[in-house]
XYZ file of C-alpha atoms in Angstrom:
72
model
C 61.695 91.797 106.513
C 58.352 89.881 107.019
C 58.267 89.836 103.428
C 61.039 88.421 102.988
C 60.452 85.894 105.452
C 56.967 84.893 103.505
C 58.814 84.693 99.947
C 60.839 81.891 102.149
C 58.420 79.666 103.105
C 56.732 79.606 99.859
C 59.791 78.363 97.753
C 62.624 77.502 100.179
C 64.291 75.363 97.301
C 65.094 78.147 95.390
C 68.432 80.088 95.915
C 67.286 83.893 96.932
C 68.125 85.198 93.383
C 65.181 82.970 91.877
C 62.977 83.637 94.159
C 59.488 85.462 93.322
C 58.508 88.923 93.904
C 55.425 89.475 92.413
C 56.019 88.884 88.884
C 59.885 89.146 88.968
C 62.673 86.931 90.883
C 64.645 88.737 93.531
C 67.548 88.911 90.779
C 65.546 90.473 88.066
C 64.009 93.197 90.566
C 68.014 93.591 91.736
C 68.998 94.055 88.218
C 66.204 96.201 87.510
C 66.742 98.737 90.908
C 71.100 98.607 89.120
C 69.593 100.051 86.012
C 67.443 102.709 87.172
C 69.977 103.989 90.039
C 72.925 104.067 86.933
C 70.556 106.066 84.966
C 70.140 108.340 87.296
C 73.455 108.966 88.052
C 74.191 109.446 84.228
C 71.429 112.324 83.924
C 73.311 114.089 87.284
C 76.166 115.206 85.758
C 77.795 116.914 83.618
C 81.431 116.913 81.616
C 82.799 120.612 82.187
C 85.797 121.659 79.699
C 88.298 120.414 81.376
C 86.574 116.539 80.696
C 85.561 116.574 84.578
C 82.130 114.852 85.416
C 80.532 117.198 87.495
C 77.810 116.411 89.727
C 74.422 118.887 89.285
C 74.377 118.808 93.237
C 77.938 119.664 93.546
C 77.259 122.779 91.648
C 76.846 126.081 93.756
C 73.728 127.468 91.960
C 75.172 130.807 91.043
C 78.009 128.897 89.471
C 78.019 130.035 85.803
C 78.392 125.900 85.197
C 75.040 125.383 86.803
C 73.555 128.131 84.646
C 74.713 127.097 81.235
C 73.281 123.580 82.232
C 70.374 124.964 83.105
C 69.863 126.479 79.894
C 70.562 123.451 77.697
């Protein structure tokens, strides 16, 4: 939190969205951290045949699920 702290006393005016951090605000590097965890959670899973998302770490890996995934 030190960090934090720092980015504070150089630019109290701004609300903490606008603030800098490095070359990004606080709400771009938010925004950015959003798109790379929903990413992620779109590449670990799967839509089985009944139209149920299935999670890859849900999966028991001698599941015949997991290996037909594993071969696409």
């Amino acid at each position: 939190m030190a960090y934090a702290a720092d980015v504070e006393r150089q630019r109290p005016d701004l609300p903490a969205e606008d603030r800098p951090v490095g070359d990004m605000t606080v709400g771009e590097l938010r925004a950015l951290l959003r798109e790379v965890l929903e990413e992620k959670r779109r590449r670990d899973y799967y839509i089985d045949v009944k139209n149920r998302a299935i999670y890859v770490e849900d999966v028991d890996k001698h599941d015949e699920a997991y290996r037909r995934l594993k071969r696409r």
